CSV table of C-alpha atoms and ligand atoms in Angstrom, one decimal:
chain,number,residue,atom,x,y,z
A,1,MET,CA,0.0,0.0,0.0
A,2,ILE,CA,2.8,2.4,1.0
A,3,ARG,CA,4.6,1.5,-2.2
A,4,LYS,CA,1.5,2.3,-4.2
A,5,LEU,CA,1.1,5.6,-2.5
A,6,LEU,CA,4.8,6.5,-3.0
A,7,HIS,CA,4.5,5.6,-6.6
A,8,ARG,CA,1.4,7.6,-7.0
A,9,VAL,CA,2.8,10.7,-5.4
A,10,PHE,CA,6.3,10.7,-6.7
A,11,ASN,CA,6.4,8.5,-9.7
A,12,ARG,CA,3.4,9.2,-11.7
A,13,ASN,CA,4.5,9.1,-15.3
A,14,THR,CA,8.2,8.6,-14.7
A,15,PRO,CA,10.1,5.6,-15.7
A,16,ALA,CA,10.1,2.5,-13.5
A,17,SER,CA,13.0,1.7,-11.2
A,18,THR,CA,14.4,-0.7,-13.8
A,19,SER,CA,14.7,1.9,-16.5
A,20,THR,CA,18.1,2.5,-17.7
A,21,ARG,CA,17.7,6.1,-18.6
A,22,SER,CA,15.9,9.2,-17.5
A,23,SER,CA,14.2,11.8,-19.5
A,24,SER,CA,13.8,15.5,-19.0
A,25,ALA,CA,11.4,16.1,-21.9
A,26,VAL,CA,8.0,17.5,-21.1
A,27,PRO,CA,5.2,16.3,-23.3
A,28,HIS,CA,2.7,18.5,-24.9
A,29,VAL,CA,-0.5,17.5,-23.1
A,30,ILE,CA,-3.7,17.8,-25.1
A,31,ARG,CA,-6.9,17.8,-23.1
A,32,ARG,CA,-10.2,16.2,-24.0
A,33,GLU,CA,-11.9,19.5,-25.0
A,34,GLN,CA,-9.4,19.8,-27.7
A,35,HIS,CA,-8.9,16.3,-29.0
A,36,GLY,CA,-12.4,15.0,-28.4
A,37,ILE,CA,-11.5,11.4,-27.4
A,38,THR,CA,-13.2,10.0,-24.3
A,39,ARG,CA,-12.6,6.9,-22.4
A,40,ASP,CA,-15.8,5.5,-23.9
A,41,HIS,CA,-13.9,5.2,-27.2
A,42,ILE,CA,-11.6,2.5,-25.9
A,43,ASN,CA,-12.5,-1.1,-25.1
A,44,SER,CA,-13.3,-2.1,-21.6
A,45,CYS,CA,-10.2,-4.3,-21.3
A,46,ALA,CA,-7.8,-1.6,-22.2
A,47,LEU,CA,-9.6,0.8,-19.9
A,48,LYS,CA,-9.4,-1.7,-17.0
A,49,VAL,CA,-5.7,-2.4,-17.7
A,50,THR,CA,-4.7,1.3,-17.8
A,51,SER,CA,-6.8,2.3,-14.8
A,52,THR,CA,-5.6,-0.7,-12.7
A,53,LEU,CA,-2.0,0.1,-13.5
A,54,GLN,CA,-2.5,3.8,-12.6
A,55,GLU,CA,-4.2,2.9,-9.3
A,56,ALA,CA,-1.1,0.7,-8.6
A,57,GLY,CA,1.0,3.9,-9.0
A,58,TYR,CA,2.3,3.3,-12.5
A,59,SER,CA,1.7,5.3,-15.6
A,60,ALA,CA,-0.2,3.6,-18.3
A,61,PHE,CA,-1.4,4.7,-21.7
A,62,VAL,CA,-3.1,3.4,-24.8
A,63,VAL,CA,-0.5,3.8,-27.4
A,64,GLY,CA,0.5,3.5,-31.1
A,65,GLY,CA,-2.0,2.6,-33.8
A,66,ALA,CA,-5.0,2.8,-31.4
A,67,ALA,CA,-4.3,6.4,-30.2
A,68,ARG,CA,-3.7,7.4,-33.8
A,69,ASP,CA,-6.8,5.7,-35.2
A,70,LEU,CA,-9.0,7.3,-32.6
A,71,LEU,CA,-7.7,10.8,-33.4
A,72,LEU,CA,-8.4,10.0,-37.1
A,73,GLY,CA,-12.0,9.0,-36.3
A,74,LEU,CA,-11.2,5.3,-37.2
A,75,VAL,CA,-12.1,2.3,-35.2
A,76,PRO,CA,-8.8,0.8,-33.8
A,77,LYS,CA,-8.1,-2.9,-34.6
A,78,ASP,CA,-6.7,-3.5,-31.2
A,79,PHE,CA,-5.6,-1.5,-28.1
A,80,ASP,CA,-2.0,-1.7,-27.0
A,81,VAL,CA,-1.0,-0.4,-23.6
A,82,ALA,CA,2.4,1.1,-22.7
A,83,THR,CA,3.5,1.5,-19.1
A,84,ASN,CA,6.5,2.2,-16.9
A,85,ALA,CA,5.8,-1.0,-14.9
A,86,THR,CA,8.1,-3.9,-15.8
A,87,PRO,CA,6.7,-7.1,-17.2
A,88,GLU,CA,7.0,-8.8,-13.8
A,89,GLU,CA,5.2,-5.9,-12.1
A,90,VAL,CA,2.4,-6.0,-14.7
A,91,ARG,CA,2.2,-9.8,-14.3
A,92,ALA,CA,1.9,-9.5,-10.5
A,93,ILE,CA,-1.1,-7.1,-10.8
A,94,PHE,CA,-3.2,-9.1,-13.2
A,95,ARG,CA,-4.2,-12.6,-12.3
A,96,ARG,CA,-5.1,-13.5,-15.9
A,97,SER,CA,-1.9,-12.4,-17.6
A,98,ARG,CA,1.2,-14.0,-19.0
A,99,ILE,CA,4.6,-12.8,-20.1
A,100,ILE,CA,5.3,-13.6,-23.7
A,101,GLY,CA,8.5,-13.3,-25.8
A,102,ARG,CA,12.0,-14.0,-24.7
A,103,ARG,CA,14.0,-11.1,-26.1
A,104,PHE,CA,11.1,-8.6,-26.4
A,105,ARG,CA,9.1,-9.3,-23.2
A,106,LEU,CA,5.5,-8.2,-23.2
A,107,VAL,CA,2.5,-9.1,-21.1
A,108,HIS,CA,-0.8,-10.3,-22.4
A,109,VAL,CA,-3.6,-9.4,-20.0
A,110,MET,CA,-6.9,-11.2,-20.5
A,111,CYS,CA,-10.3,-9.9,-19.6
A,112,GLY,CA,-13.1,-12.2,-20.7
A,113,ALA,CA,-12.5,-12.9,-24.4
A,114,GLU,CA,-10.3,-9.8,-24.9
A,115,THR,CA,-6.5,-9.6,-24.6
A,116,VAL,CA,-4.6,-6.4,-24.3
A,117,GLU,CA,-0.9,-6.3,-25.0
A,118,VAL,CA,1.1,-4.4,-22.4
A,119,SER,CA,4.6,-3.3,-23.1
A,120,THR,CA,7.1,-1.5,-20.8
A,121,PHE,CA,8.4,1.8,-22.1
A,122,ARG,CA,11.5,0.9,-24.1
A,123,GLY,CA,14.6,3.0,-24.7
A,124,SER,CA,16.3,3.9,-27.8
A,125,THR,CA,19.0,1.7,-29.2
A,126,SER,CA,19.5,3.8,-32.3
A,127,VAL,CA,22.9,3.7,-33.7
A,128,GLY,CA,24.4,7.1,-33.1
A,129,GLU,CA,27.0,8.8,-31.1
A,130,GLU,CA,24.6,10.6,-28.9
A,131,ASP,CA,23.4,7.3,-27.6
A,132,GLY,CA,26.9,6.1,-26.9
A,133,ILE,CA,26.2,2.8,-28.6
A,134,THR,CA,28.5,1.5,-31.2
A,135,ALA,CA,27.2,0.0,-34.4
A,136,ASP,CA,28.5,-3.4,-33.7
A,137,THR,CA,26.6,-3.8,-30.5
A,138,HIS,CA,23.1,-3.5,-31.8
A,139,ALA,CA,23.1,-3.2,-35.5
A,140,ASP,CA,24.3,-5.2,-38.6
A,141,GLU,CA,26.7,-3.7,-41.1
A,142,HIS,CA,23.9,-1.9,-42.9
A,143,GLY,CA,22.7,-0.2,-39.7
A,144,ARG,CA,19.8,-2.5,-39.2
A,145,LEU,CA,18.9,-2.8,-35.5
A,146,LEU,CA,19.2,-6.2,-34.0
A,147,ARG,CA,18.3,-5.3,-30.4
A,148,ASP,CA,15.5,-3.1,-29.1
A,149,ASN,CA,14.7,-4.5,-25.8
A,150,ILE,CA,16.1,-2.0,-23.3
A,151,PHE,CA,13.7,-0.3,-20.9
A,152,GLY,CA,13.5,3.4,-21.0
A,153,SER,CA,11.5,6.5,-20.3
A,154,GLN,CA,8.2,7.4,-21.9
A,155,GLU,CA,9.8,10.0,-24.1
A,156,GLU,CA,12.4,7.4,-25.3
A,157,ASP,CA,9.6,5.0,-25.9
A,158,ALA,CA,8.0,7.7,-28.2
A,159,ARG,CA,11.3,8.3,-30.0
A,160,ARG,CA,12.0,4.6,-30.8
A,161,ARG,CA,8.7,4.4,-32.7
A,162,ASP,CA,8.5,4.8,-36.4
A,163,PHE,CA,6.3,7.8,-37.2
A,164,THR,CA,5.2,10.8,-35.1
A,165,VAL,CA,1.5,9.9,-35.5
A,166,ASN,CA,2.3,6.4,-34.0
A,167,ALA,CA,4.0,7.9,-31.0
A,168,LEU,CA,1.0,9.4,-29.2
A,169,PHE,CA,-0.1,8.3,-25.8
A,170,PHE,CA,-3.7,8.4,-24.7
A,171,ASP,CA,-4.4,8.3,-21.0
A,172,PRO,CA,-8.0,7.1,-20.7
A,173,VAL,CA,-8.3,7.9,-17.0
A,174,HIS,CA,-7.5,11.6,-17.4
A,175,GLU,CA,-8.6,11.6,-21.1
A,176,GLU,CA,-5.4,13.3,-22.1
A,177,ILE,CA,-3.1,12.9,-25.1
A,178,TRP,CA,0.6,13.1,-24.4
A,179,ASP,CA,2.7,14.1,-27.4
A,180,TYR,CA,6.5,14.4,-27.4
A,181,LEU,CA,7.1,14.7,-31.1
A,182,SER,CA,4.3,16.9,-32.6
A,183,GLY,CA,2.4,13.9,-33.7
A,184,TYR,CA,-0.9,15.6,-32.9
A,185,GLU,CA,-0.1,18.3,-35.4
A,186,ASP,CA,0.9,15.8,-38.0
A,187,ILE,CA,-2.4,13.9,-37.5
A,188,LYS,CA,-4.3,17.1,-38.1
A,189,ALA,CA,-2.3,17.8,-41.2
A,190,ARG,CA,-2.6,14.2,-42.3
A,191,ARG,CA,1.1,13.9,-42.6
A,192,LEU,CA,3.3,10.8,-42.0
A,193,ARG,CA,6.6,11.8,-40.7
A,194,VAL,CA,9.5,9.6,-39.7
A,195,ILE,CA,10.8,10.3,-36.2
A,196,GLY,CA,14.4,11.5,-36.3
A,197,ASP,CA,16.6,11.2,-39.4
A,198,PRO,CA,14.7,9.2,-42.0
A,199,VAL,CA,17.8,7.7,-43.6
A,200,ARG,CA,19.0,6.4,-40.2
A,201,ARG,CA,15.6,5.2,-39.2
A,202,TYR,CA,15.1,3.3,-42.5
A,203,ARG,CA,18.6,1.8,-42.2
A,204,GLU,CA,17.8,0.6,-38.7
A,205,ASP,CA,14.7,-1.1,-39.9
A,206,PRO,CA,14.0,-1.1,-43.7
A,207,VAL,CA,10.5,-2.5,-43.1
A,208,ARG,CA,9.6,1.1,-42.1
A,209,MET,CA,9.7,1.9,-45.8
A,210,LEU,CA,6.9,-0.6,-46.4
A,211,ARG,CA,5.0,0.6,-43.3
A,212,VAL,CA,5.0,4.2,-44.5
A,213,VAL,CA,3.5,3.2,-47.8
A,214,ARG,CA,0.9,1.0,-46.2
A,215,LEU,CA,-0.1,3.5,-43.6
A,216,ALA,CA,-0.3,6.4,-46.1
A,217,ALA,CA,-2.7,4.4,-48.2
A,218,LYS,CA,-4.7,3.0,-45.3
A,219,LEU,CA,-5.0,6.3,-43.4
A,220,ASP,CA,-5.2,8.5,-46.5
A,221,MET,CA,-2.2,10.6,-45.4
A,222,GLN,CA,0.6,12.2,-47.3
A,223,ILE,CA,4.2,11.1,-46.7
A,224,ASP,CA,6.3,14.1,-45.6
A,225,PRO,CA,8.7,14.9,-48.4
A,226,ASP,CA,11.8,14.4,-46.2
A,227,SER,CA,10.5,11.0,-45.1
A,228,ALA,CA,9.7,10.0,-48.7
A,229,ALA,CA,12.9,11.2,-50.4
A,230,PRO,CA,15.4,8.5,-49.3
A,231,ILE,CA,13.1,5.5,-50.0
A,232,GLY,CA,14.2,4.9,-53.7
A,233,ASP,CA,17.9,4.8,-52.8
A,234,LEU,CA,17.4,2.6,-49.7
A,235,ALA,CA,15.0,0.1,-51.2
A,236,PRO,CA,17.8,-2.5,-51.7
A,237,LEU,CA,18.1,-2.7,-47.9
A,238,LEU,CA,14.9,-4.7,-47.8
A,239,ARG,CA,17.0,-7.7,-49.0
A,240,ASN,CA,18.6,-7.8,-45.6
A,241,VAL,CA,15.3,-8.2,-43.7
A,242,PRO,CA,14.5,-11.7,-42.6
A,243,PRO,CA,12.0,-13.2,-45.1
A,244,SER,CA,9.4,-14.1,-42.5
A,245,ARG,CA,9.2,-10.5,-41.3
A,246,LEU,CA,9.0,-9.3,-44.9
A,247,PHE,CA,6.2,-11.7,-45.5
A,248,ASP,CA,4.2,-10.6,-42.4
A,249,GLU,CA,4.5,-7.0,-43.5
A,250,MET,CA,3.5,-7.9,-47.1
A,251,LEU,CA,0.5,-9.8,-45.8
A,252,LYS,CA,-0.6,-6.8,-43.7
A,253,LEU,CA,-0.2,-4.7,-46.8
A,254,LEU,CA,-2.1,-7.0,-49.1
A,255,LEU,CA,-4.9,-7.4,-46.6
A,256,SER,CA,-5.1,-3.8,-45.6
A,257,GLY,CA,-8.1,-3.0,-47.8
A,258,HIS,CA,-5.8,-0.7,-49.8
A,259,ALA,CA,-3.6,-3.3,-51.5
A,260,LEU,CA,-4.0,-1.9,-55.0
A,261,ALA,CA,-3.0,1.7,-54.0
A,262,CYS,CA,-0.1,0.3,-51.9
A,263,VAL,CA,1.2,-1.9,-54.7
A,264,ILE,CA,1.0,1.0,-57.2
A,265,ASP,CA,2.8,3.2,-54.7
A,266,LEU,CA,5.5,0.6,-53.9
A,267,ARG,CA,6.1,0.2,-57.6
A,268,SER,CA,6.4,4.0,-58.2
A,269,ARG,CA,9.0,4.2,-55.4
A,270,GLY,CA,11.0,1.2,-56.7
A,271,LEU,CA,10.2,-0.9,-53.6
A,272,HIS,CA,8.6,-3.8,-55.4
A,273,HIS,CA,11.8,-5.3,-56.8
A,274,GLY,CA,12.9,-8.3,-54.9
A,275,LEU,CA,10.1,-7.7,-52.4
A,276,LEU,CA,7.5,-9.9,-54.0
A,277,PRO,CA,9.3,-11.8,-56.7
A,278,MET,CA,5.9,-12.2,-58.3
A,279,LEU,CA,5.4,-8.5,-58.7
A,280,ASP,CA,8.8,-8.0,-60.4
A,281,VAL,CA,7.9,-9.7,-63.6
A,282,ILE,CA,4.2,-9.7,-63.7
A,283,LEU,CA,3.6,-6.0,-63.3
A,284,GLU,CA,5.5,-5.5,-66.5
A,285,GLN,CA,3.1,-7.6,-68.5
A,286,PRO,CA,-0.1,-6.0,-69.8
A,287,LEU,CA,-2.3,-9.0,-69.2
A,288,GLY,CA,-0.6,-9.9,-65.9
A,289,GLU,CA,-1.0,-6.3,-64.8
A,290,ARG,CA,-4.7,-6.4,-65.6
A,291,PHE,CA,-5.2,-9.7,-63.8
A,292,ILE,CA,-3.3,-8.5,-60.7
A,293,THR,CA,-5.1,-5.2,-60.6
A,294,LEU,CA,-8.4,-7.0,-60.7
A,295,ALA,CA,-7.3,-9.5,-58.0
A,296,LEU,CA,-6.2,-6.7,-55.7
A,297,LYS,CA,-9.3,-4.6,-56.3
A,298,ASN,CA,-11.4,-7.6,-55.6
A,299,THR,CA,-9.5,-8.3,-52.3
A,300,ASP,CA,-9.8,-4.7,-51.3
A,301,GLU,CA,-13.5,-4.8,-51.7
A,302,ARG,CA,-13.8,-8.0,-49.7
A,303,VAL,CA,-11.7,-6.6,-46.9
A,304,ARG,CA,-13.7,-3.4,-46.8
A,305,GLN,CA,-17.0,-5.3,-46.7
A,306,GLU,CA,-15.4,-7.4,-43.9
A,307,LYS,CA,-15.8,-10.6,-45.9
A,308,PRO,CA,-13.1,-13.2,-45.3
A,309,VAL,CA,-10.1,-13.1,-47.5
A,310,SER,CA,-7.9,-16.1,-48.2
A,311,PRO,CA,-4.2,-15.2,-48.6
A,312,GLY,CA,-3.9,-18.5,-50.5
A,313,PHE,CA,-6.4,-17.3,-53.1
A,314,LEU,CA,-4.6,-13.9,-53.4
A,315,PHE,CA,-1.2,-15.5,-53.9
A,316,ALA,CA,-2.6,-17.9,-56.4
A,317,ALA,CA,-3.9,-14.9,-58.3
A,318,LEU,CA,-0.7,-12.9,-58.0
A,319,LEU,CA,1.3,-15.9,-59.4
A,320,TRP,CA,-1.1,-17.1,-62.0
A,321,HIS,CA,0.7,-15.5,-64.9
A,322,GLU,CA,4.0,-16.9,-63.8
A,323,VAL,CA,2.3,-20.3,-63.9
A,324,ILE,CA,1.0,-19.7,-67.3
A,325,ALA,CA,4.4,-18.6,-68.6
A,326,ALA,CA,6.1,-21.7,-67.1
A,327,TRP,CA,3.3,-23.9,-68.4
A,328,ASN,CA,3.7,-22.6,-72.0
A,329,ILE,CA,7.5,-23.2,-71.9
A,330,ARG,CA,6.9,-26.8,-70.8
A,331,GLN,CA,4.3,-27.3,-73.5
A,332,THR,CA,6.6,-25.9,-76.1
A,333,ALA,CA,9.2,-28.4,-75.0
A,334,GLY,CA,6.7,-31.2,-75.8
A,335,GLU,CA,5.2,-31.9,-72.4
A,336,LYS,CA,1.6,-32.9,-72.2
A,337,LEU,CA,-0.9,-30.3,-71.1
A,338,ILE,CA,-1.9,-31.4,-67.6
A,339,PRO,CA,1.5,-32.8,-66.5
A,340,ALA,CA,3.0,-29.6,-67.8
A,341,LEU,CA,0.6,-27.5,-65.7
A,342,HIS,CA,1.5,-29.5,-62.6
A,343,GLN,CA,5.2,-29.1,-63.2
A,344,ALA,CA,4.7,-25.4,-63.9
A,345,MET,CA,3.0,-25.0,-60.6
A,346,ASP,CA,5.9,-26.7,-58.8
A,347,ASP,CA,8.4,-24.6,-60.7
A,348,VAL,CA,6.7,-21.4,-59.6
A,349,LEU,CA,6.3,-22.5,-56.0
A,350,ALA,CA,9.9,-23.7,-55.8
A,351,VAL,CA,11.0,-20.1,-56.7
A,352,GLN,CA,8.7,-18.6,-54.2
A,353,ASN,CA,9.5,-21.0,-51.4
A,354,GLY,CA,13.2,-20.7,-52.2
A,355,ASN,CA,13.0,-17.0,-51.6
A,356,LEU,CA,10.8,-17.7,-48.6
A,357,ALA,CA,8.5,-15.2,-50.2
A,358,ILE,CA,5.5,-17.4,-49.6
A,359,PRO,CA,5.5,-20.0,-46.8
A,360,ARG,CA,4.7,-23.5,-47.8
A,361,ARG,CA,1.5,-23.6,-45.8
A,362,TYR,CA,-0.2,-21.8,-48.7
A,363,ASP,CA,1.0,-24.2,-51.4
A,364,ALA,CA,-1.9,-26.7,-51.1
A,365,VAL,CA,-4.6,-24.1,-51.6
A,366,MET,CA,-2.8,-22.4,-54.4
A,367,LYS,CA,-2.2,-25.7,-56.2
A,368,GLU,CA,-5.8,-26.7,-55.9
A,369,ILE,CA,-7.1,-23.5,-57.3
A,370,TRP,CA,-4.7,-23.6,-60.3
A,371,ALA,CA,-5.2,-27.3,-61.0
A,372,MET,CA,-8.9,-26.9,-61.1
A,373,GLN,CA,-8.8,-24.2,-63.8
A,374,PRO,CA,-8.7,-26.5,-66.8
A,375,ARG,CA,-11.7,-28.4,-65.4
A,376,PHE,CA,-14.0,-25.5,-66.0
A,377,THR,CA,-13.9,-26.1,-69.7
A,378,GLY,CA,-15.3,-29.6,-69.3
A,379,ARG,CA,-18.9,-28.9,-69.6
A,380,SER,CA,-20.2,-32.3,-70.7
A,381,GLY,CA,-21.0,-35.6,-69.0
A,382,ARG,CA,-20.6,-35.8,-65.3
A,383,ARG,CA,-17.6,-33.5,-65.1
A,384,PRO,CA,-19.3,-30.2,-64.3
A,385,PHE,CA,-21.3,-32.0,-61.5
A,386,ARG,CA,-18.1,-33.4,-60.0
A,387,LEU,CA,-16.4,-30.0,-60.1
A,388,LEU,CA,-19.4,-28.4,-58.4
A,389,GLU,CA,-18.9,-30.9,-55.5
A,390,HIS,CA,-15.3,-30.1,-55.0
A,391,PRO,CA,-14.6,-28.6,-51.6
A,392,ARG,CA,-12.6,-25.8,-53.2
A,393,PHE,CA,-15.1,-25.1,-56.0
A,394,ARG,CA,-16.0,-21.6,-54.8
A,395,ALA,CA,-12.5,-20.4,-54.7
A,396,ALA,CA,-11.6,-21.9,-58.0
A,397,TYR,CA,-14.8,-20.5,-59.5
A,398,ASP,CA,-14.1,-17.0,-58.2
A,399,PHE,CA,-10.6,-17.4,-59.7
A,400,MET,CA,-12.0,-18.4,-63.0
A,401,LEU,CA,-14.3,-15.3,-63.0
A,402,LEU,CA,-11.2,-13.1,-62.5
A,403,ARG,CA,-9.7,-14.8,-65.5
A,404,CYS,CA,-12.8,-14.0,-67.5
A,405,GLU,CA,-12.8,-10.4,-66.3
A,406,SER,CA,-9.2,-9.9,-67.2
A,407,GLY,CA,-9.9,-11.2,-70.8
A,408,GLU,CA,-7.8,-14.3,-70.4
A,409,VAL,CA,-10.7,-16.6,-71.1
A,410,ASP,CA,-14.0,-16.0,-72.8
A,411,GLU,CA,-16.7,-14.3,-70.6
A,412,GLU,CA,-19.1,-16.9,-71.9
A,413,LEU,CA,-17.4,-19.6,-69.7
A,414,GLY,CA,-18.1,-17.6,-66.6
A,415,ASN,CA,-21.7,-16.9,-67.6
A,416,TRP,CA,-22.2,-20.6,-68.2
A,417,TRP,CA,-20.9,-21.6,-64.8
A,418,LYS,CA,-22.9,-18.8,-63.1
A,419,ALA,CA,-26.1,-20.2,-64.7
A,420,PHE,CA,-25.2,-23.8,-64.2
A,421,GLN,CA,-24.7,-23.3,-60.4
A,422,HIS,CA,-28.1,-21.7,-60.0
A,423,ALA,CA,-30.0,-24.0,-62.4
A,424,SER,CA,-32.2,-26.9,-61.3
A,425,THR,CA,-31.0,-30.5,-61.9
A,426,ARG,CA,-33.2,-30.7,-65.0
A,427,GLU,CA,-32.0,-27.4,-66.4
A,428,ARG,CA,-28.4,-28.5,-65.8
A,429,GLU,CA,-28.9,-31.6,-67.9
A,430,ASP,CA,-30.3,-29.4,-70.7
A,431,MET,CA,-27.4,-27.1,-70.5
A,432,LEU,CA,-25.1,-30.0,-71.0
A,433,LEU,CA,-27.1,-31.3,-73.9
A,434,LYS,CA,-27.3,-28.0,-75.6
A,435,ASP,CA,-23.6,-27.6,-75.5
A,436,GLU,CA,-22.8,-28.4,-79.1
A,437,THR,CA,-19.2,-27.1,-79.0
A,438,GLN,CA,-18.4,-29.8,-76.5
A,439,LYS,CA,-19.6,-32.5,-78.8
A,440,LYS,CA,-17.7,-30.9,-81.7
A,441,ARG,CA,-14.6,-30.8,-79.5
A,442,ARG,CA,-15.0,-34.4,-78.5
A,443,ARG,CA,-15.4,-35.4,-82.2
A,444,SER,CA,-12.3,-33.5,-83.2
A,445,ARG,CA,-10.4,-35.0,-80.3
A,446,SER,CA,-11.1,-38.5,-81.4
A,447,ARG,CA,-10.1,-37.5,-84.9
A,448,ARG,CA,-6.9,-36.0,-83.6
A,449,LYS,CA,-6.0,-39.0,-81.5
A,450,SER,CA,-5.5,-41.0,-84.6
A,451,THR,CA,-3.2,-38.3,-86.1
A,452,ALA,CA,-0.3,-36.4,-84.6
A,453,THR,CA,-0.6,-34.8,-81.2
A,454,ASP,CA,-1.5,-31.2,-81.4
A,455,LYS,CA,0.3,-28.8,-79.1
A,456,ASP,CA,-1.0,-25.4,-79.3
A,457,SER,CA,1.5,-23.8,-77.1
A,458,THR,CA,0.8,-20.3,-78.0
A,459,SER,CA,-2.7,-20.2,-76.5
A,460,ASN,CA,-3.3,-19.8,-72.8
A,461,ALA,CA,-7.0,-20.7,-73.2
A,462,VAL,CA,-7.6,-24.0,-71.7
A,463,THR,CA,-9.7,-26.4,-73.8
A,464,ASP,CA,-11.7,-29.4,-73.0
A,465,GLU,CA,-8.9,-31.8,-74.2
A,466,GLN,CA,-6.7,-30.5,-71.5
A,467,GLU,CA,-8.6,-32.3,-68.8
B,501,ATP,P1,-2.0,-1.1,-37.7
B,501,ATP,O1,-3.2,-0.3,-37.5
B,501,ATP,O2,-1.9,-1.5,-39.1
B,501,ATP,O3,-1.8,-2.3,-36.8
B,501,ATP,P2,0.1,0.0,-36.2
B,501,ATP,O4,0.8,1.4,-36.3
B,501,ATP,O5,-0.7,-0.2,-35.0
B,501,ATP,O6,-0.8,-0.1,-37.5
B,501,ATP,P3,1.6,-2.2,-35.4
B,501,ATP,O7,2.5,-3.1,-36.2
B,501,ATP,O8,0.5,-2.8,-34.7
B,501,ATP,O9,1.1,-1.1,-36.4
B,501,ATP,O10,2.6,-1.5,-34.4
B,501,ATP,C1,2.2,-0.9,-33.2
B,501,ATP,C2,3.1,0.3,-32.9
B,501,ATP,O11,4.4,-0.1,-32.7
B,501,ATP,C3,3.1,1.4,-34.0
B,501,ATP,O12,2.1,2.3,-33.9
B,501,ATP,C4,4.5,2.0,-33.8
B,501,ATP,O13,4.4,2.9,-32.7
B,501,ATP,C5,5.3,0.8,-33.3
B,501,ATP,N1,6.0,0.2,-34.4
B,501,ATP,C6,5.6,-0.8,-35.2
B,501,ATP,N2,6.5,-1.2,-36.1
B,501,ATP,C7,7.5,-0.4,-35.9
B,501,ATP,C8,8.8,-0.3,-36.5
B,501,ATP,N3,9.2,-1.0,-37.5
B,501,ATP,N4,9.7,0.7,-36.0
B,501,ATP,C9,9.3,1.4,-35.0
B,501,ATP,N5,8.1,1.4,-34.4
B,501,ATP,C10,7.3,0.5,-34.8
B,502,MG,MG1,-1.6,-2.2,-34.4
C-alpha cells in the first residue's frame, strides 16, 4: 500500500526503477476538450488495464495505432498499452496475464475474451554517437537494428517508434493525449513523418519503408517529403530483412483493404523489386497487370466489406501469370498439357519457397485453385457436376471469374458456370445437352487422337482436351 502511494505521489508518469535512462522532456498534453477522445472510445479491457496500473501507481497509456486511429476517427483494430511497470510488475497485478516473448518481453492481459498487450516503455538503441552505442553492439553492417529491448523513459519510448503519428499516448483515465514529437499536429495535417533522421531510421529497420507506404494508403495521409525522399535509394536494404518478417508485412499490406493503392505506390518508389518476386515480372506484362489489378481490387472490396479473404487465393492470383508462362514453356518443350501444368505450378512455387517469399503452408490451396482451372472447360457428361462438388469449388470458380474479367478466357465460360450453379437439376442436364461445342470438340479430339498430337503452345486458353 505504502509502495503504491509513494509511486502515485512521486512516480506518476516517470520511468520504472528498472529503467536504464531518465528523460527530462516534457510532453505536450492535449486535453479532452481539444482532442475530443473520451474513455468510452476504448474497449473495456484496455480501460481496465490502464486504470488498474494507474491505481497501482504506474503510468499507463493506450499507445501506437489505437491512439492514432481514434484521433483520425477510425475504429482501432486493437488496443496496446504502454507503461513504466516492468513485465514482472504487470504480471503481478493481473491474475489473468502471462509474459510472452523472450527477447522482447510483453505481457498479455486477458479480460473475458479480450486480450490487451502491455509493453514496458522501451529506450532507444538507435545507432548514433549521442546514444553512446556502437554500431557493432546493436546493428548489422547496414545499420539494421538487432536489439531493441532496453527499458527506457516514456519519451524514449515515443522516439523509438516509427512515425510521429504512431508515438502518441492516450491516458483514458484523465482523457489526455501526451505528445512528445508533434504527432498531434501531424495527425491534423494528415502527414506521415518519420521520427528522427529518415535515412538512419530506414537503415535501422528497412520494413519502415513498407509501413510508411501501407499507412499512407490506409490512413489517407501524405508522406512528408523528407520521409519519402530516401526510399528509392534505400529500397535494396529490404533484402537484408528476414524473409518471414517481410512476408508478415506484405500480408498486412495485401490485406489492408488498400492493396492496390499500396502496390502502385510501392512500384512507383521502386520498392517492389525483390520484395515480392511475383510482382517484379508480372507488373510489367499487360495481361498480368490487368489480372493482378483485378485480384487486388477484388481483395480490397472484400476486406472493406469485412468478408473473409484467403491469402492463398490472393497468392494464387498474383502468381497465375507466372504459372501460365512456365506452363507454356513446358508445352513448347513437348510436355503434355496437364502434367505440364502441374510441373509449372511446382516450378513457380519452388522459386517462391526458395526466396521464402510465400511460406509452404499456402501451397496446397494455391495448387488446388490452379489445378482446377482446366476443369472449368469440361462442360459435358458428369464433369461439371463433379467439379461443383469439389470442396474448393467456390475459390476456383471466383478465380475463373477473374480470368474472364481480365480477358484471359471468354466471358461466356463464366456466364455458363454462373447459370449452371443456379440451375435446377433438369436445367443443368439441358445445359449440357445444348452444349454443341463440347460435342464438336469431342469429335475432333477422337479424330486428332489418330493423327499427330496437337500442341497449341501459343494459347493460354484451356480447352476441354486438357482435362
Ligand atoms: P495497424 O493499425 O496496421 O496495426 P500500427 O501502427 O498499430 O498499425 P503495429 O504493427 O500494430 O502497427 O505496431 C504498433 C506500434 O508499434 C506502431 O504504432 C508503432 O508505434 C510501433 N512500431 C511498429 N512497427 C515499428 C517499426 N518497424 N519501427 C518502430 N516502431 C514500430
Ligand atoms: Mg496495431
